[in-house]
Coordinates of C-alpha atoms in Angstrom, one line a residue:
M75 CA 87.5 32.7 -158.1
K76 CA 90.6 31.4 -156.2
I77 CA 93.0 29.2 -157.9
Y78 CA 92.0 25.8 -156.4
E79 CA 88.3 26.5 -157.4
E80 CA 89.5 27.5 -160.9
L81 CA 91.4 24.3 -161.3
K82 CA 88.3 22.4 -160.4
A83 CA 86.1 24.5 -162.7
R84 CA 88.6 23.7 -165.6
G85 CA 88.2 20.0 -164.8
L86 CA 91.9 19.6 -163.8
I87 CA 91.7 17.8 -160.5
A88 CA 91.1 14.1 -160.3
Q89 CA 92.2 12.9 -156.8
V90 CA 93.7 14.5 -153.8
T91 CA 94.8 13.1 -150.5
N92 CA 93.4 15.9 -148.2
E93 CA 91.3 18.4 -150.1
E94 CA 90.7 21.0 -147.4
E95 CA 94.5 21.2 -146.6
I96 CA 95.4 21.3 -150.2
R97 CA 92.9 24.0 -151.0
E98 CA 94.1 26.2 -148.2
L99 CA 97.8 25.8 -149.2
V100 CA 97.2 26.4 -152.9
N101 CA 94.8 29.3 -152.5
E102 CA 97.2 31.0 -150.1
G103 CA 100.2 30.5 -152.3
K104 CA 101.9 28.3 -149.7
A105 CA 102.4 25.2 -151.9
T106 CA 105.9 24.2 -152.9
F107 CA 105.1 21.4 -155.4
Y108 CA 106.9 19.3 -158.0
I109 CA 106.0 17.6 -161.2
G110 CA 108.5 15.2 -162.7
F111 CA 109.6 15.0 -166.3
D112 CA 111.6 12.0 -167.4
C113 CA 114.1 12.7 -170.2
T114 CA 113.1 10.1 -172.7
A115 CA 113.5 12.4 -175.8
D116 CA 115.2 15.7 -176.7
S117 CA 112.0 17.7 -176.7
L118 CA 108.8 17.9 -174.6
T119 CA 105.6 17.0 -176.5
A120 CA 102.1 18.3 -176.6
G121 CA 101.3 15.6 -174.0
H122 CA 103.3 17.7 -171.4
F123 CA 101.0 20.6 -172.0
M124 CA 98.7 19.9 -169.1
A125 CA 101.6 19.8 -166.5
L126 CA 103.3 22.9 -167.9
T127 CA 100.2 25.0 -168.0
L128 CA 99.2 23.7 -164.5
M129 CA 102.6 24.8 -163.1
K130 CA 102.2 28.3 -164.8
R131 CA 98.7 28.7 -163.3
L132 CA 99.8 27.7 -159.8
Q133 CA 103.0 30.0 -160.0
M134 CA 100.8 32.9 -161.1
A135 CA 98.8 32.4 -157.9
G136 CA 102.0 32.6 -155.8
N137 CA 102.9 29.0 -155.4
K138 CA 106.4 27.7 -156.0
P139 CA 107.0 25.1 -158.7
I140 CA 109.7 22.5 -158.8
A141 CA 110.3 21.1 -162.3
L142 CA 112.1 17.8 -161.5
I143 CA 114.1 16.6 -164.3
G144 CA 114.3 12.8 -164.2
G145 CA 118.0 12.3 -165.0
G146 CA 118.0 9.4 -162.5
T147 CA 114.5 7.8 -163.0
T148 CA 114.9 7.9 -166.8
M149 CA 117.7 5.4 -166.3
I150 CA 115.1 3.0 -165.0
G151 CA 112.0 3.8 -166.9
D152 CA 108.4 4.3 -165.7
P153 CA 106.2 1.2 -166.5
S154 CA 103.0 3.3 -166.3
G155 CA 101.0 3.2 -169.5
R156 CA 103.5 0.9 -171.2
T157 CA 103.2 -2.6 -172.7
D158 CA 106.9 -3.1 -173.0
M159 CA 110.2 -1.8 -171.6
R160 CA 111.5 1.5 -172.5
K161 CA 114.7 1.9 -174.5
M162 CA 117.7 2.2 -172.2
L163 CA 119.4 5.7 -172.7
T164 CA 122.9 6.6 -171.8
K165 CA 123.8 9.2 -169.2
E166 CA 125.0 11.5 -172.0
D167 CA 121.6 11.1 -173.9
I168 CA 119.7 11.9 -170.7
D169 CA 121.9 15.0 -169.9
H170 CA 121.3 16.4 -173.4
N171 CA 117.6 15.8 -173.2
A172 CA 117.4 17.5 -169.8
A173 CA 119.1 20.6 -171.2
C174 CA 116.5 20.7 -174.1
F175 CA 113.7 20.4 -171.5
K176 CA 115.0 23.3 -169.6
R177 CA 115.0 25.7 -172.5
Q178 CA 111.4 24.8 -173.3
M179 CA 110.1 25.0 -169.8
E180 CA 111.4 28.5 -169.5
K181 CA 108.6 29.6 -171.9
F182 CA 106.1 28.6 -169.3
I183 CA 107.7 29.0 -165.9
D184 CA 109.5 31.9 -164.4
F185 CA 112.7 30.6 -162.8
S186 CA 114.0 34.1 -161.9
D187 CA 114.6 35.3 -158.3
G188 CA 113.8 31.9 -156.7
K189 CA 110.2 31.9 -158.0
A190 CA 110.7 28.3 -159.2
M191 CA 113.4 25.6 -159.2
M192 CA 114.6 23.1 -161.8
I193 CA 116.3 20.2 -160.2
N194 CA 117.7 16.9 -161.5
N195 CA 117.0 13.7 -159.5
A196 CA 120.3 12.3 -160.9
D197 CA 121.9 14.5 -158.2
W198 CA 120.8 12.1 -155.5
L199 CA 119.5 8.9 -157.1
L200 CA 122.8 8.1 -158.8
N201 CA 124.7 8.4 -155.6
L202 CA 122.5 6.1 -153.5
N203 CA 124.0 3.0 -151.9
Y204 CA 121.6 0.2 -152.8
V205 CA 121.7 -1.7 -149.6
D206 CA 121.2 1.5 -147.6
L207 CA 118.2 2.4 -149.8
L208 CA 116.7 -1.1 -149.2
R209 CA 117.1 -0.7 -145.5
E210 CA 115.9 2.9 -145.2
V211 CA 113.2 3.0 -147.8
G212 CA 112.4 -0.6 -149.0
A213 CA 111.1 -1.6 -145.6
C214 CA 108.3 1.0 -146.0
F215 CA 106.9 -0.6 -149.1
S216 CA 104.5 -3.6 -149.2
V217 CA 105.1 -5.8 -152.3
N218 CA 101.5 -6.9 -152.1
N219 CA 100.4 -3.3 -152.3
M220 CA 102.8 -2.5 -155.1
L221 CA 101.5 -5.4 -157.2
R222 CA 98.0 -4.1 -156.8
A223 CA 99.0 -0.8 -158.4
E224 CA 97.5 -0.3 -161.9
C225 CA 100.9 0.6 -163.4
Y226 CA 102.1 -2.9 -162.5
K227 CA 99.0 -4.9 -162.9
Q228 CA 98.8 -4.1 -166.6
R229 CA 102.3 -5.4 -167.2
M230 CA 102.2 -8.6 -165.2
E231 CA 101.0 -10.8 -168.1
K232 CA 103.6 -9.5 -170.6
G233 CA 106.4 -9.3 -168.1
L234 CA 107.7 -6.6 -165.7
S235 CA 111.5 -6.4 -165.2
F236 CA 112.9 -6.0 -161.7
L237 CA 114.5 -2.8 -163.0
E238 CA 111.1 -1.3 -163.6
F239 CA 109.7 -2.7 -160.4
N240 CA 112.0 -0.2 -158.6
Y241 CA 110.5 2.9 -160.3
M242 CA 107.8 3.4 -157.7
I243 CA 110.5 3.4 -154.9
M244 CA 112.6 5.8 -156.8
Q245 CA 109.8 8.2 -157.5
S246 CA 108.7 8.0 -153.9
Y247 CA 112.2 8.7 -152.8
D248 CA 112.2 11.8 -155.0
F249 CA 109.4 13.3 -152.9
Y250 CA 111.0 12.3 -149.7
Y251 CA 114.3 14.0 -150.7
L252 CA 112.5 17.1 -152.0
Y253 CA 110.5 17.4 -148.8
Q254 CA 113.6 17.3 -146.7
H255 CA 115.9 19.5 -148.7
Y256 CA 113.6 21.9 -150.6
G257 CA 110.5 22.2 -148.4
C258 CA 108.4 20.5 -151.1
N259 CA 105.0 19.8 -149.6
M260 CA 102.9 18.7 -152.5
Q261 CA 103.3 16.6 -155.6
F262 CA 101.3 16.7 -158.8
G263 CA 101.0 14.2 -161.7
G264 CA 98.6 12.5 -164.1
D265 CA 96.1 9.8 -163.0
D266 CA 98.5 7.1 -164.1
Q267 CA 101.0 8.3 -161.5
W268 CA 98.6 8.0 -158.5
S269 CA 100.1 4.8 -157.0
N270 CA 103.7 6.2 -157.2
M271 CA 102.5 9.5 -155.6
L272 CA 100.8 7.8 -152.8
G273 CA 104.0 5.9 -152.2
G274 CA 105.9 9.2 -151.8
T275 CA 103.3 10.7 -149.6
E276 CA 103.3 7.6 -147.3
L277 CA 107.1 7.5 -147.2
V278 CA 107.3 11.1 -146.0
R279 CA 104.7 10.4 -143.3
R280 CA 106.3 7.2 -142.1
K281 CA 109.9 8.4 -142.1
L282 CA 109.4 12.0 -140.9
G283 CA 106.0 12.0 -139.2
K284 CA 105.2 15.0 -141.3
D285 CA 102.1 15.9 -143.3
A286 CA 102.5 15.8 -147.1
H287 CA 100.1 15.9 -150.0
A288 CA 99.5 14.3 -153.4
M289 CA 97.2 15.6 -156.0
T290 CA 96.6 14.4 -159.6
I291 CA 95.6 16.3 -162.7
T292 CA 93.1 14.6 -164.9
L293 CA 93.7 13.4 -168.4
L294 CA 91.3 14.2 -171.2
T295 CA 88.9 11.7 -172.8
D296 CA 90.2 8.5 -174.2
S297 CA 90.3 10.0 -177.7
Q298 CA 92.4 13.0 -176.6
G299 CA 93.9 12.1 -173.2
K300 CA 96.8 9.6 -173.2
K301 CA 97.0 10.0 -176.9
M302 CA 97.5 13.7 -176.6
G303 CA 100.8 14.6 -178.1
K304 CA 100.8 12.0 -180.8
T305 CA 99.2 12.0 -184.2
A306 CA 99.5 9.4 -187.0
G307 CA 102.0 7.5 -184.8
N308 CA 104.3 10.5 -184.6
A309 CA 104.9 12.7 -181.5
V310 CA 103.8 16.4 -181.6
W311 CA 106.8 18.1 -180.3
L312 CA 107.2 21.5 -178.7
D313 CA 110.6 21.9 -180.5
P314 CA 109.9 23.8 -183.8
N315 CA 112.7 21.9 -185.5
K316 CA 110.8 18.6 -184.9
T317 CA 107.2 19.8 -185.3
S318 CA 106.8 23.1 -187.2
P319 CA 104.6 25.8 -185.8
F320 CA 102.1 25.2 -188.6
D321 CA 101.9 21.5 -188.0
F322 CA 101.6 22.2 -184.3
Y323 CA 98.7 24.5 -185.0
Q324 CA 97.1 22.0 -187.3
Y325 CA 97.3 19.2 -184.8
W326 CA 95.1 21.3 -182.4
R327 CA 93.0 22.6 -185.2
N328 CA 92.1 19.0 -186.0
V329 CA 91.1 17.8 -182.5
A330 CA 87.8 15.9 -182.2
D331 CA 84.6 17.9 -181.8
A332 CA 84.0 16.2 -178.5
D333 CA 87.4 17.3 -177.1
V334 CA 87.8 20.8 -178.3
L335 CA 86.0 22.6 -175.4
K336 CA 87.7 20.3 -172.9
C337 CA 91.0 21.3 -174.3
I338 CA 90.3 25.0 -174.3
R339 CA 89.1 24.7 -170.6
M340 CA 92.1 22.6 -169.5
L341 CA 95.0 24.0 -171.5
T342 CA 94.4 27.6 -172.4
F343 CA 94.4 30.7 -170.1
L344 CA 91.1 32.2 -171.5
P345 CA 88.7 33.3 -168.7
I346 CA 86.3 30.6 -167.5
E347 CA 83.4 32.9 -168.3
Q348 CA 84.5 33.2 -171.9
I349 CA 84.8 29.4 -172.2
E350 CA 81.4 28.8 -170.5
A351 CA 79.9 31.0 -173.1
M352 CA 81.1 28.4 -175.8
S353 CA 79.5 25.5 -174.0
D354 CA 76.5 25.3 -176.4
W355 CA 78.5 25.9 -179.5
E356 CA 78.0 23.4 -182.3
G357 CA 78.5 22.9 -186.0
A358 CA 80.5 25.8 -187.6
Q359 CA 81.0 27.3 -184.2
L360 CA 83.1 24.3 -183.1
N361 CA 85.4 25.0 -186.0
E362 CA 85.8 28.5 -184.6
A363 CA 86.5 27.0 -181.2
K364 CA 89.2 24.7 -182.7
D365 CA 90.8 27.8 -184.3
I366 CA 90.8 29.5 -180.9
L367 CA 92.4 26.5 -179.3
A368 CA 95.0 26.1 -182.0
Y369 CA 96.0 29.8 -181.9
E370 CA 96.2 30.1 -178.1
L371 CA 98.4 27.0 -177.7
T372 CA 100.6 27.9 -180.7
N373 CA 101.0 31.4 -179.2
L374 CA 102.0 29.9 -175.8
V375 CA 104.7 27.7 -177.4
H376 CA 105.9 29.5 -180.4
G377 CA 104.9 33.1 -179.9
E378 CA 102.4 35.5 -181.4
E379 CA 104.2 35.9 -184.7
E380 CA 104.4 32.2 -185.5
A381 CA 100.7 31.7 -184.3
N382 CA 99.6 34.4 -186.7
K383 CA 101.6 32.9 -189.6
A384 CA 100.2 29.4 -188.8
R385 CA 96.6 30.7 -188.7
E386 CA 97.0 32.5 -192.1
A387 CA 98.5 29.4 -193.8
S388 CA 95.6 27.3 -192.3
K389 CA 93.0 29.8 -193.7
A390 CA 94.7 29.7 -197.1
L391 CA 94.6 25.9 -197.1
F392 CA 91.1 25.3 -196.0
S393 CA 89.2 28.5 -197.2
G394 CA 91.3 29.9 -199.9
A395 CA 91.8 33.1 -197.9
G396 CA 95.2 33.7 -196.3
N397 CA 98.8 33.2 -196.9
L398 CA 100.4 29.9 -198.0
D399 CA 103.9 31.2 -197.6
N400 CA 104.1 29.7 -194.1
M401 CA 102.8 26.3 -195.0
P402 CA 105.3 23.4 -194.7
T403 CA 107.2 23.0 -197.9
A404 CA 108.7 19.7 -199.2
E405 CA 111.5 20.1 -201.6
I406 CA 112.0 17.5 -204.4
S407 CA 115.3 17.2 -206.1
S408 CA 115.6 17.3 -209.9
A409 CA 117.3 13.9 -209.5
D410 CA 114.0 12.4 -208.5
L411 CA 112.6 13.1 -212.0
V412 CA 112.1 10.3 -214.5
N413 CA 112.0 11.4 -218.1
G414 CA 111.4 14.9 -216.9
T415 CA 108.5 14.2 -214.7
I416 CA 107.6 12.8 -211.3
T417 CA 104.5 10.7 -210.5
I418 CA 102.0 11.5 -207.8
V419 CA 103.0 8.4 -205.9
N420 CA 106.6 9.5 -205.8
I421 CA 105.6 13.0 -204.8
L422 CA 103.7 11.6 -201.8
S423 CA 106.6 9.5 -200.8
K424 CA 109.3 12.1 -201.2
A425 CA 107.1 14.7 -199.3
G426 CA 106.8 12.3 -196.4
L427 CA 103.0 12.2 -196.8
V428 CA 103.1 8.3 -197.0
P429 CA 105.7 5.9 -195.6
S430 CA 106.1 4.0 -198.9
N431 CA 105.3 4.0 -202.5
S432 CA 102.8 1.1 -201.9
E433 CA 101.1 3.1 -199.3
G434 CA 101.0 6.0 -201.8
R435 CA 99.4 3.9 -204.5
R436 CA 96.7 2.7 -202.1
A437 CA 96.0 6.3 -201.0
V438 CA 95.5 7.5 -204.7
E439 CA 93.4 4.4 -205.7
Q440 CA 91.2 4.9 -202.6
G441 CA 90.5 8.6 -203.6
G442 CA 92.3 10.1 -200.6
V443 CA 94.7 12.4 -202.6
T444 CA 94.1 15.8 -204.0
V445 CA 96.4 18.2 -205.9
N446 CA 95.3 21.8 -205.6
G447 CA 91.9 20.7 -204.4
E448 CA 91.3 18.2 -207.3
K449 CA 91.2 14.5 -206.6
V450 CA 93.8 12.3 -208.2
T451 CA 92.9 8.7 -208.8
D452 CA 95.4 7.6 -211.5
V453 CA 98.6 6.3 -209.8
K454 CA 100.5 7.0 -213.1
K455 CA 99.6 10.7 -213.0
A456 CA 102.9 12.6 -213.4
Y457 CA 103.9 16.3 -213.3
T458 CA 106.7 18.4 -214.8
P459 CA 108.8 20.8 -212.9
D460 CA 107.0 23.7 -214.6
E461 CA 103.7 22.5 -213.6
I462 CA 104.8 22.2 -209.9
N463 CA 106.8 25.4 -209.7
S464 CA 104.5 27.7 -211.7
S465 CA 102.2 28.3 -208.7
D466 CA 101.5 27.0 -205.3
F467 CA 101.3 23.2 -205.7
I468 CA 99.5 21.8 -202.7
V469 CA 99.3 18.0 -202.3
R470 CA 97.0 16.6 -199.7
R471 CA 96.5 13.1 -198.3
G472 CA 93.4 12.6 -196.3
K473 CA 92.2 15.5 -194.1
K474 CA 95.3 16.1 -192.1
S475 CA 98.4 15.6 -194.2
Y476 CA 99.5 18.1 -196.8
A477 CA 102.5 19.9 -198.2
K478 CA 103.4 22.5 -200.7
I479 CA 105.7 21.0 -203.2
V480 CA 108.7 22.6 -205.0
I481 CA 111.3 21.2 -207.2
K482 CA 114.9 22.4 -206.8

């Protein structure tokens, strides 16, 4: 199976501008394509997985990726998928975030010997003369068409700043610039980027009379797609200092039953034939599929050793078999003790399993808290340091939040 057909079989392709030409370029390894990453944080998240694995797949087939760091566009902010304006970052913040992105991308993409490029659009966007840009590029865009774009329509009622309104022009200019200076003939992005990508394709054609292409990768289902990369309101980071390998593993281990095979198909590098053999799995077999998904993705990001540790800790937590040594540990200070003990509510709060003591009390009263597998319903229940430190002391809130507690 050639790479384009594999992408379709994995459910990764949503829309293309000229499928036959794109298929030929991709299958023959003649695509030089870019995907943009705005530097809004100092780590990539699980939500970037699809783009990173797509770049890796295409590079393995001989195509050349350009990882475009959005040092310039981040200063404006993409309104796509947003209900409010993004926080304004300083240039220093953006530069720091870009450097962090580069280190993480190198785990997926081979940048040696010209096989891929990492470029920062600040190199050209920050030097643009605004009047020149309006004359050269602005004249190619219809405001009426822009306002029909989904990324703008969803913001019109709540308010869209003129700053953000320029984002489409900036992203389109990126493709125009990359086409001229780096031979980039294709752009990839998520469904929510389609309008911006069409703007870039049209700009190249109008200004240069050249053929250029746009192609989107699909998002997953509503329950896993745009929410991918976030859990319980917190981002799932690729940086192990922000999301531990164990928590990263557990995030994927806990995906919904309806999403697990989609995730395996889209995000892992397991052969299509092996994945198709799982298509009728159900019940306990879906739990096995979730373990496969979690292991494969943790291995991709954190390496085999950490993936093995996370799997062992997960088995210990859920089945009693395995090793708890690699489970996240919350250290509580002896200064947190009152009369030589600490209540379950304070343990939950100090361990970060609840945002406040009041939330901890509600979790206990509603029967959502266990200690070493036994339900705790008394908010006044307290433990001594000896009880906590004498053996593994595992506190769990709900199905997905847990920690091993020690008192120092």
